[in-house]
Amino acid sequence: MKDQSHKRHIAKTLTWRIVGTLDTVILSWMISGSPSIGLKIGFAEVITKMILYYLHERTWFNINLSKDGRVLESRKRHIAKTFTWRFIGTLDTMLLAWWISGNPLIGLKIGFAEVFSKMILYYLHERFWYRFNYGLTNRKNN
């Protein structure tokens, strides 16, 4: 199962990055007023977020929350993953937005707006992926 899980986590990383980048580009453009800054922030985070997201997925995969040795998948787990990922992702976006725009206030505004939009999008992404067994050979549904 572990060998197959890498394929799943890579696929989830790529699909989330598409959704996340589009959200960041739109929010950054709206907040900064500059499509150029929006695109720069969105594309700068593609690499940092893919690395961070993959590490986040691997960490959560290795966290065993059930008594019988299975990795527990539930709405509570998805909510916990949503909050831990959002903290990491927002911090990364705020720092990148500050660095690219040169304005710490733009970084804070984008980070604040993103907390809400990304948590909703991430939860929906997790629920979407939970319905598919891609990369999971012996998953037992809860």
Coordinates of N, CA, C and O in Angstrom, one line a residue:
M1 N 0.8 -1.2 0.0 CA 0.0 0.0 0.0 C 0.9 1.3 0.0 O 0.5 2.2 -0.6
K2 N 2.0 1.2 0.7 CA 2.8 2.4 0.8 C 3.4 2.8 -0.6 O 3.5 4.0 -0.9
D3 N 3.8 1.9 -1.5 CA 4.3 2.2 -2.8 C 3.2 2.9 -3.6 O 3.5 3.9 -4.3
Q4 N 2.0 2.4 -3.6 CA 0.9 3.0 -4.3 C 0.5 4.4 -3.8 O 0.1 5.2 -4.5
S5 N 0.7 4.5 -2.5 CA 0.2 5.8 -1.8 C 1.0 7.0 -2.4 O 0.5 8.1 -2.4
H6 N 2.3 6.8 -2.8 CA 3.1 7.9 -3.3 C 2.4 8.4 -4.6 O 2.4 9.7 -4.8
K7 N 1.9 7.6 -5.4 CA 1.2 8.0 -6.6 C 0.0 8.8 -6.3 O -0.3 9.9 -6.9
R8 N -0.7 8.4 -5.3 CA -1.9 9.1 -4.8 C -1.6 10.5 -4.3 O -2.2 11.5 -4.7
H9 N -0.5 10.6 -3.5 CA -0.1 11.8 -2.9 C 0.4 12.8 -3.9 O 0.2 14.0 -3.9
I10 N 1.1 12.3 -4.9 CA 1.6 13.1 -6.0 C 0.4 13.7 -6.8 O 0.3 14.9 -7.1
A11 N -0.6 12.8 -7.1 CA -1.8 13.2 -7.8 C -2.6 14.3 -7.0 O -3.1 15.3 -7.6
K12 N -2.7 14.0 -5.7 CA -3.4 15.0 -4.9 C -2.7 16.3 -4.8 O -3.3 17.4 -4.9
T13 N -1.4 16.2 -4.8 CA -0.5 17.4 -4.8 C -0.8 18.3 -6.0 O -0.9 19.5 -6.0
L14 N -0.8 17.6 -7.2 CA -0.9 18.3 -8.5 C -2.3 19.0 -8.6 O -2.5 20.1 -9.0
T15 N -3.4 18.2 -8.2 CA -4.7 18.7 -8.3 C -5.0 19.9 -7.4 O -5.6 20.9 -7.7
W16 N -4.4 19.7 -6.1 CA -4.6 20.8 -5.2 C -3.8 22.1 -5.6 O -4.3 23.2 -5.5
R17 N -2.7 21.9 -6.2 CA -1.9 23.0 -6.6 C -2.6 23.8 -7.7 O -2.5 25.0 -7.7
I18 N -3.3 23.1 -8.6 CA -4.0 23.8 -9.6 C -5.1 24.7 -9.0 O -5.2 25.9 -9.3
V19 N -5.9 24.1 -8.1 CA -7.0 24.8 -7.4 C -6.4 26.0 -6.6 O -6.8 27.1 -6.7
G20 N -5.4 25.7 -5.8 CA -4.8 26.6 -4.9 C -4.1 27.8 -5.7 O -4.3 29.0 -5.2
T21 N -3.4 27.5 -6.7 CA -2.8 28.6 -7.5 C -3.8 29.5 -8.1 O -3.6 30.7 -8.1
L22 N -4.9 29.0 -8.7 CA -5.9 29.8 -9.3 C -6.5 30.7 -8.2 O -6.7 31.9 -8.5
D23 N -6.8 30.2 -7.1 CA -7.3 31.0 -6.0 C -6.3 32.1 -5.6 O -6.7 33.2 -5.4
T24 N -5.1 31.8 -5.4 CA -4.1 32.8 -5.1 C -3.9 33.8 -6.1 O -3.8 35.0 -5.8
V25 N -3.9 33.5 -7.4 CA -3.7 34.5 -8.4 C -4.9 35.4 -8.4 O -4.7 36.7 -8.4
I26 N -6.1 34.9 -8.3 CA -7.3 35.8 -8.3 C -7.3 36.7 -7.1 O -7.5 37.9 -7.2
L27 N -7.1 36.1 -5.9 CA -7.0 37.0 -4.6 C -5.9 38.0 -4.7 O -6.1 39.2 -4.3
S28 N -4.7 37.6 -5.1 CA -3.6 38.5 -5.2 C -3.9 39.7 -6.1 O -3.5 40.8 -5.9
W29 N -4.4 39.3 -7.3 CA -4.8 40.3 -8.3 C -5.8 41.3 -7.7 O -5.6 42.5 -7.8
M30 N -6.9 40.8 -7.1 CA -7.9 41.7 -6.5 C -7.4 42.6 -5.4 O -7.7 43.7 -5.3
I31 N -6.5 42.0 -4.5 CA -6.0 42.8 -3.4 C -4.9 43.8 -3.7 O -4.9 44.9 -3.3
S32 N -4.0 43.3 -4.6 CA -2.9 44.2 -5.0 C -3.3 45.2 -6.1 O -2.7 46.3 -6.3
G33 N -4.4 44.8 -6.8 CA -4.8 45.7 -8.0 C -4.0 45.5 -9.2 O -4.1 46.2 -10.2
S34 N -3.0 44.5 -9.1 CA -2.1 44.3 -10.3 C -2.2 42.9 -10.7 O -1.8 42.0 -10.0
P35 N -2.6 42.7 -12.0 CA -2.6 41.3 -12.5 C -1.1 40.7 -12.5 O -0.9 39.5 -12.3
S36 N -0.2 41.5 -12.7 CA 1.2 41.1 -12.7 C 1.7 40.6 -11.4 O 2.3 39.5 -11.3
I37 N 1.4 41.3 -10.3 CA 1.7 40.8 -9.0 C 0.9 39.6 -8.6 O 1.5 38.6 -8.1
G38 N -0.3 39.5 -9.0 CA -1.1 38.3 -8.8 C -0.5 37.1 -9.4 O -0.4 36.0 -8.8
L39 N -0.1 37.2 -10.7 CA 0.5 36.1 -11.4 C 1.9 35.7 -10.8 O 2.2 34.5 -10.6
K40 N 2.7 36.7 -10.4 CA 4.0 36.4 -9.8 C 3.8 35.7 -8.5 O 4.6 34.7 -8.3
I41 N 2.9 36.1 -7.7 CA 2.7 35.5 -6.4 C 2.2 34.0 -6.6 O 2.7 33.1 -6.0
G42 N 1.2 33.9 -7.5 CA 0.6 32.6 -7.8 C 1.6 31.6 -8.3 O 1.7 30.5 -7.8
F43 N 2.4 32.0 -9.2 CA 3.4 31.1 -9.8 C 4.6 30.9 -8.9 O 5.2 29.8 -9.0
A44 N 5.0 31.9 -8.1 CA 6.1 31.7 -7.2 C 5.8 30.6 -6.2 O 6.7 29.8 -5.8
E45 N 4.6 30.5 -5.8 CA 4.2 29.5 -4.8 C 4.0 28.1 -5.3 O 3.9 27.2 -4.5
V46 N 3.9 28.0 -6.6 CA 3.7 26.6 -7.2 C 4.8 25.7 -6.6 O 4.5 24.6 -6.1
I47 N 6.0 26.1 -6.7 CA 7.1 25.2 -6.3 C 7.1 25.0 -4.7 O 7.1 23.9 -4.2
T48 N 7.1 26.1 -4.0 CA 7.1 26.0 -2.6 C 5.9 25.2 -2.0 O 6.0 24.3 -1.2
K49 N 4.7 25.5 -2.6 CA 3.5 24.8 -2.1 C 3.5 23.3 -2.5 O 3.0 22.5 -1.7
M50 N 4.0 22.9 -3.6 CA 4.0 21.5 -4.0 C 4.9 20.7 -3.1 O 4.6 19.6 -2.6
I51 N 6.1 21.3 -2.7 CA 7.0 20.6 -1.8 C 6.3 20.5 -0.4 O 6.3 19.5 0.2
L52 N 5.8 21.7 0.1 CA 5.2 21.7 1.4 C 4.0 20.8 1.5 O 3.8 20.1 2.5
Y53 N 3.1 20.8 0.4 CA 1.9 19.9 0.4 C 2.3 18.5 0.4 O 1.7 17.7 1.1
Y54 N 3.3 18.1 -0.4 CA 3.7 16.7 -0.4 C 4.2 16.2 1.0 O 3.8 15.2 1.4
L55 N 5.0 17.0 1.6 CA 5.5 16.7 2.9 C 4.3 16.6 3.9 O 4.3 15.8 4.8
H56 N 3.4 17.5 3.8 CA 2.2 17.5 4.7 C 1.4 16.2 4.5 O 1.0 15.6 5.4
E57 N 1.2 15.8 3.2 CA 0.5 14.6 2.9 C 1.2 13.4 3.5 O 0.6 12.5 4.1
R58 N 2.5 13.3 3.3 CA 3.3 12.2 3.8 C 3.2 12.1 5.4 O 3.1 11.0 5.9
T59 N 3.3 13.3 6.0 CA 3.2 13.3 7.4 C 1.9 12.8 7.9 O 1.8 11.9 8.8
W60 N 0.8 13.3 7.3 CA -0.6 12.8 7.7 C -0.8 11.4 7.4 O -1.5 10.7 8.1
F61 N -0.2 10.9 6.3 CA -0.3 9.5 6.0 C 0.3 8.6 7.1 O -0.2 7.5 7.4
N62 N 1.4 9.0 7.6 CA 2.1 8.3 8.6 C 1.6 8.5 10.1 O 2.0 7.8 11.0
I63 N 0.6 9.4 10.2 CA 0.0 9.5 11.6 C -1.1 8.5 11.7 O -2.1 8.5 10.9
N64 N -1.0 7.6 12.6 CA -2.0 6.6 12.8 C -2.9 7.0 13.9 O -2.5 7.0 15.1
L65 N -4.2 7.2 13.6 CA -5.1 7.6 14.6 C -6.1 6.5 15.1 O -7.0 6.8 15.9
S66 N -6.0 5.3 14.5 CA -6.9 4.2 14.9 C -6.2 3.2 15.8 O -5.0 3.1 15.8
K67 N -7.0 2.5 16.6 CA -6.5 1.5 17.5 C -6.0 0.2 16.9 O -5.2 -0.5 17.4
D68 N -6.6 -0.1 15.7 CA -6.3 -1.4 15.0 C -5.2 -1.3 14.0 O -5.0 -2.2 13.2
G69 N -4.5 -0.2 13.9 CA -3.3 -0.1 13.0 C -3.7 0.5 11.7 O -2.8 0.8 10.9
R70 N -5.0 0.8 11.4 CA -5.3 1.4 10.1 C -5.3 2.9 10.2 O -5.5 3.5 11.3
V71 N -5.0 3.6 9.1 CA -5.0 5.0 9.1 C -6.5 5.4 9.1 O -7.2 5.0 8.2
L72 N -6.9 6.2 10.0 CA -8.3 6.6 10.2 C -8.6 7.7 9.2 O -7.8 8.7 9.1
E73 N -9.6 7.5 8.4 CA -10.1 8.6 7.5 C -11.5 9.0 7.9 O -12.3 8.1 8.0
S74 N -11.6 10.2 8.2 CA -12.9 10.7 8.6 C -13.0 12.2 8.4 O -12.1 12.8 8.1
R75 N -14.2 12.7 8.6 CA -14.4 14.1 8.5 C -13.6 14.9 9.5 O -13.0 15.9 9.2
K76 N -13.4 14.4 10.7 CA -12.6 15.0 11.7 C -11.2 15.1 11.3 O -10.5 16.1 11.5
R77 N -10.7 14.0 10.7 CA -9.3 14.0 10.2 C -9.1 15.0 9.1 O -8.1 15.7 9.0
H78 N -10.1 15.1 8.2 CA -10.0 16.0 7.1 C -10.0 17.4 7.6 O -9.4 18.3 7.0
I79 N -10.8 17.7 8.6 CA -10.8 19.0 9.2 C -9.5 19.4 9.8 O -9.0 20.5 9.7
A80 N -8.9 18.4 10.6 CA -7.6 18.6 11.2 C -6.5 18.9 10.1 O -5.7 19.8 10.2
K81 N -6.6 18.1 9.0 CA -5.6 18.3 7.9 C -5.8 19.7 7.3 O -4.9 20.3 6.9
T82 N -7.1 20.1 7.2 CA -7.4 21.4 6.6 C -6.7 22.5 7.4 O -6.1 23.4 6.9
F83 N -6.9 22.4 8.8 CA -6.3 23.5 9.6 C -4.8 23.5 9.6 O -4.2 24.6 9.5
T84 N -4.1 22.3 9.7 CA -2.7 22.3 9.7 C -2.1 22.7 8.3 O -1.2 23.5 8.3
W85 N -2.8 22.3 7.2 CA -2.3 22.8 5.9 C -2.5 24.2 5.7 O -1.7 25.0 5.2
R86 N -3.7 24.8 6.2 CA -3.9 26.2 6.0 C -2.9 27.0 6.7 O -2.5 28.1 6.2
F87 N -2.5 26.6 7.9 CA -1.5 27.4 8.6 C -0.2 27.5 7.8 O 0.4 28.5 7.6
I88 N 0.2 26.3 7.4 CA 1.5 26.3 6.6 C 1.3 27.0 5.3 O 2.2 27.8 4.9
G89 N 0.2 26.8 4.6 CA 0.0 27.5 3.3 C -0.1 29.0 3.4 O 0.4 29.7 2.6
T90 N -0.8 29.4 4.4 CA -1.0 30.9 4.6 C 0.3 31.6 4.9 O 0.6 32.6 4.4
L91 N 1.0 31.0 5.8 CA 2.3 31.6 6.1 C 3.2 31.7 4.9 O 3.8 32.7 4.7
D92 N 3.3 30.6 4.1 CA 4.0 30.7 2.8 C 3.6 31.8 1.9 O 4.4 32.5 1.4
T93 N 2.3 31.9 1.7 CA 1.7 32.9 0.8 C 2.0 34.3 1.3 O 2.3 35.2 0.5
M94 N 1.8 34.5 2.6 CA 2.0 35.8 3.2 C 3.5 36.3 2.9 O 3.7 37.4 2.5
L95 N 4.4 35.4 3.2 CA 5.8 35.7 3.0 C 6.2 36.0 1.6 O 6.9 36.9 1.2
L96 N 5.7 35.1 0.7 CA 5.9 35.3 -0.8 C 5.3 36.6 -1.3 O 5.9 37.4 -2.0
A97 N 4.0 36.9 -0.8 CA 3.3 38.1 -1.3 C 4.1 39.4 -0.8 O 4.2 40.4 -1.5
W98 N 4.6 39.3 0.5 CA 5.3 40.5 1.0 C 6.6 40.6 0.2 O 6.9 41.7 -0.2
W99 N 7.3 39.6 -0.1 CA 8.6 39.6 -0.8 C 8.4 40.1 -2.2 O 9.1 41.0 -2.7
I100 N 7.4 39.6 -2.9 CA 7.1 40.0 -4.3 C 6.6 41.4 -4.5 O 7.0 42.1 -5.3
S101 N 5.6 41.7 -3.6 CA 5.0 43.1 -3.7 C 5.8 44.1 -3.0 O 5.7 45.3 -3.3
G102 N 6.7 43.7 -2.0 CA 7.5 44.7 -1.3 C 6.6 45.4 -0.2 O 7.1 46.3 0.5
N103 N 5.4 44.9 0.0 CA 4.5 45.5 0.9 C 4.0 44.5 1.9 O 3.2 43.6 1.5
P104 N 4.4 44.6 3.2 CA 3.9 43.6 4.2 C 2.4 43.6 4.3 O 1.8 42.5 4.6
L105 N 1.7 44.7 4.2 CA 0.3 44.8 4.3 C -0.4 44.0 3.2 O -1.4 43.3 3.5
I106 N 0.1 44.0 2.0 CA -0.5 43.2 0.9 C -0.4 41.7 1.3 O -1.3 40.9 1.1
G107 N 0.8 41.3 1.8 CA 1.0 39.9 2.3 C 0.0 39.5 3.3 O -0.6 38.4 3.2
L108 N -0.3 40.4 4.3 CA -1.2 40.1 5.4 C -2.7 40.0 4.8 O -3.4 39.1 5.2
K109 N -3.0 40.9 3.9 CA -4.4 40.9 3.4 C -4.6 39.7 2.5 O -5.7 39.1 2.7
I110 N -3.7 39.3 1.7 CA -3.8 38.1 0.9 C -3.9 36.9 1.8 O -4.8 36.0 1.6
G111 N -3.0 36.8 2.8 CA -3.1 35.7 3.7 C -4.4 35.6 4.5 O -5.0 34.5 4.6
F112 N -4.9 36.7 4.9 CA -6.2 36.7 5.6 C -7.4 36.3 4.7 O -8.2 35.4 5.1
A113 N -7.4 36.8 3.5 CA -8.5 36.4 2.6 C -8.4 34.9 2.2 O -9.4 34.2 2.1
E114 N -7.1 34.5 2.1 CA -6.9 33.1 1.7 C -7.3 32.1 2.8 O -7.6 31.0 2.4
V115 N -7.2 32.5 4.0 CA -7.6 31.5 5.1 C -9.0 31.0 4.8 O -9.2 29.8 4.9
F116 N -9.9 31.9 4.5 CA -11.3 31.4 4.3 C -11.5 30.7 3.0 O -12.1 29.6 3.0
S117 N -11.0 31.3 1.9 CA -11.2 30.6 0.6 C -10.5 29.3 0.5 O -11.1 28.3 0.1
K118 N -9.3 29.2 1.0 CA -8.6 28.0 0.8 C -9.0 26.9 1.8 O -9.0 25.7 1.4
M119 N -9.5 27.2 3.0 CA -10.0 26.2 3.9 C -11.3 25.5 3.3 O -11.4 24.3 3.3
I120 N -12.1 26.3 2.7 CA -13.3 25.7 2.0 C -12.9 24.9 0.8 O -13.3 23.7 0.7
L121 N -12.0 25.4 0.0 CA -11.6 24.6 -1.2 C -10.8 23.4 -0.8 O -11.0 22.3 -1.4
Y122 N -10.0 23.5 0.2 CA -9.2 22.3 0.7 C -10.1 21.2 1.2 O -9.9 20.0 0.9
Y123 N -11.0 21.6 2.0 CA -12.0 20.6 2.6 C -12.7 19.9 1.4 O -12.8 18.6 1.4
L124 N -13.2 20.6 0.5 CA -13.9 20.0 -0.7 C -12.9 19.1 -1.5 O -13.3 18.0 -1.9
H125 N -11.7 19.5 -1.6 CA -10.7 18.7 -2.3 C -10.5 17.4 -1.6 O -10.4 16.3 -2.2
E126 N -10.3 17.4 -0.3 CA -10.1 16.2 0.6 C -11.3 15.3 0.4 O -11.2 14.1 0.3
R127 N -12.5 15.8 0.5 CA -13.7 15.0 0.4 C -13.8 14.4 -1.0 O -14.2 13.3 -1.2
F128 N -13.5 15.2 -2.1 CA -13.4 14.7 -3.4 C -12.5 13.5 -3.5 O -12.9 12.4 -4.0
W129 N -11.3 13.6 -3.0 CA -10.3 12.5 -3.1 C -10.7 11.3 -2.3 O -10.3 10.2 -2.6
Y130 N -11.4 11.6 -1.2 CA -11.8 10.5 -0.3 C -12.7 9.5 -1.0 O -12.7 8.3 -0.7
R131 N -13.4 9.9 -2.0 CA -14.3 9.1 -2.8 C -13.6 8.2 -3.8 O -14.2 7.3 -4.3
F132 N -12.3 8.4 -4.0 CA -11.6 7.6 -5.0 C -10.5 6.8 -4.3 O -9.8 7.2 -3.4
N133 N -10.3 5.6 -4.8 CA -9.3 4.7 -4.3 C -8.0 4.7 -5.0 O -7.1 3.9 -4.8
Y134 N -7.8 5.7 -5.9 CA -6.6 5.7 -6.7 C -5.4 5.8 -5.7 O -5.3 6.6 -4.8
G135 N -4.5 4.8 -5.9 CA -3.3 4.7 -5.1 C -3.4 4.0 -3.8 O -2.5 3.9 -3.0
L136 N -4.6 3.5 -3.5 CA -4.9 2.8 -2.3 C -5.4 1.4 -2.7 O -6.5 1.2 -3.1
T137 N -4.5 0.4 -2.5 CA -4.9 -0.9 -2.9 C -5.8 -1.6 -1.9 O -6.7 -2.4 -2.4
N138 N -5.7 -1.4 -0.7 CA -6.5 -2.1 0.3 C -7.2 -1.2 1.3 O -7.2 -1.4 2.5
R139 N -7.8 -0.2 0.8 CA -8.5 0.8 1.7 C -9.8 0.2 2.2 O -10.6 -0.3 1.5
K140 N -10.0 0.4 3.5 CA -11.2 0.0 4.2 C -12.0 1.3 4.5 O -11.5 2.1 5.2
N141 N -13.1 1.5 3.9 CA -13.9 2.7 4.1 C -14.5 2.7 5.5 O -15.0 1.6 6.0
N142 N -14.5 3.8 6.2 CA -15.1 3.9 7.5 C -16.5 4.4 7.4 O -16.9 5.2 6.6

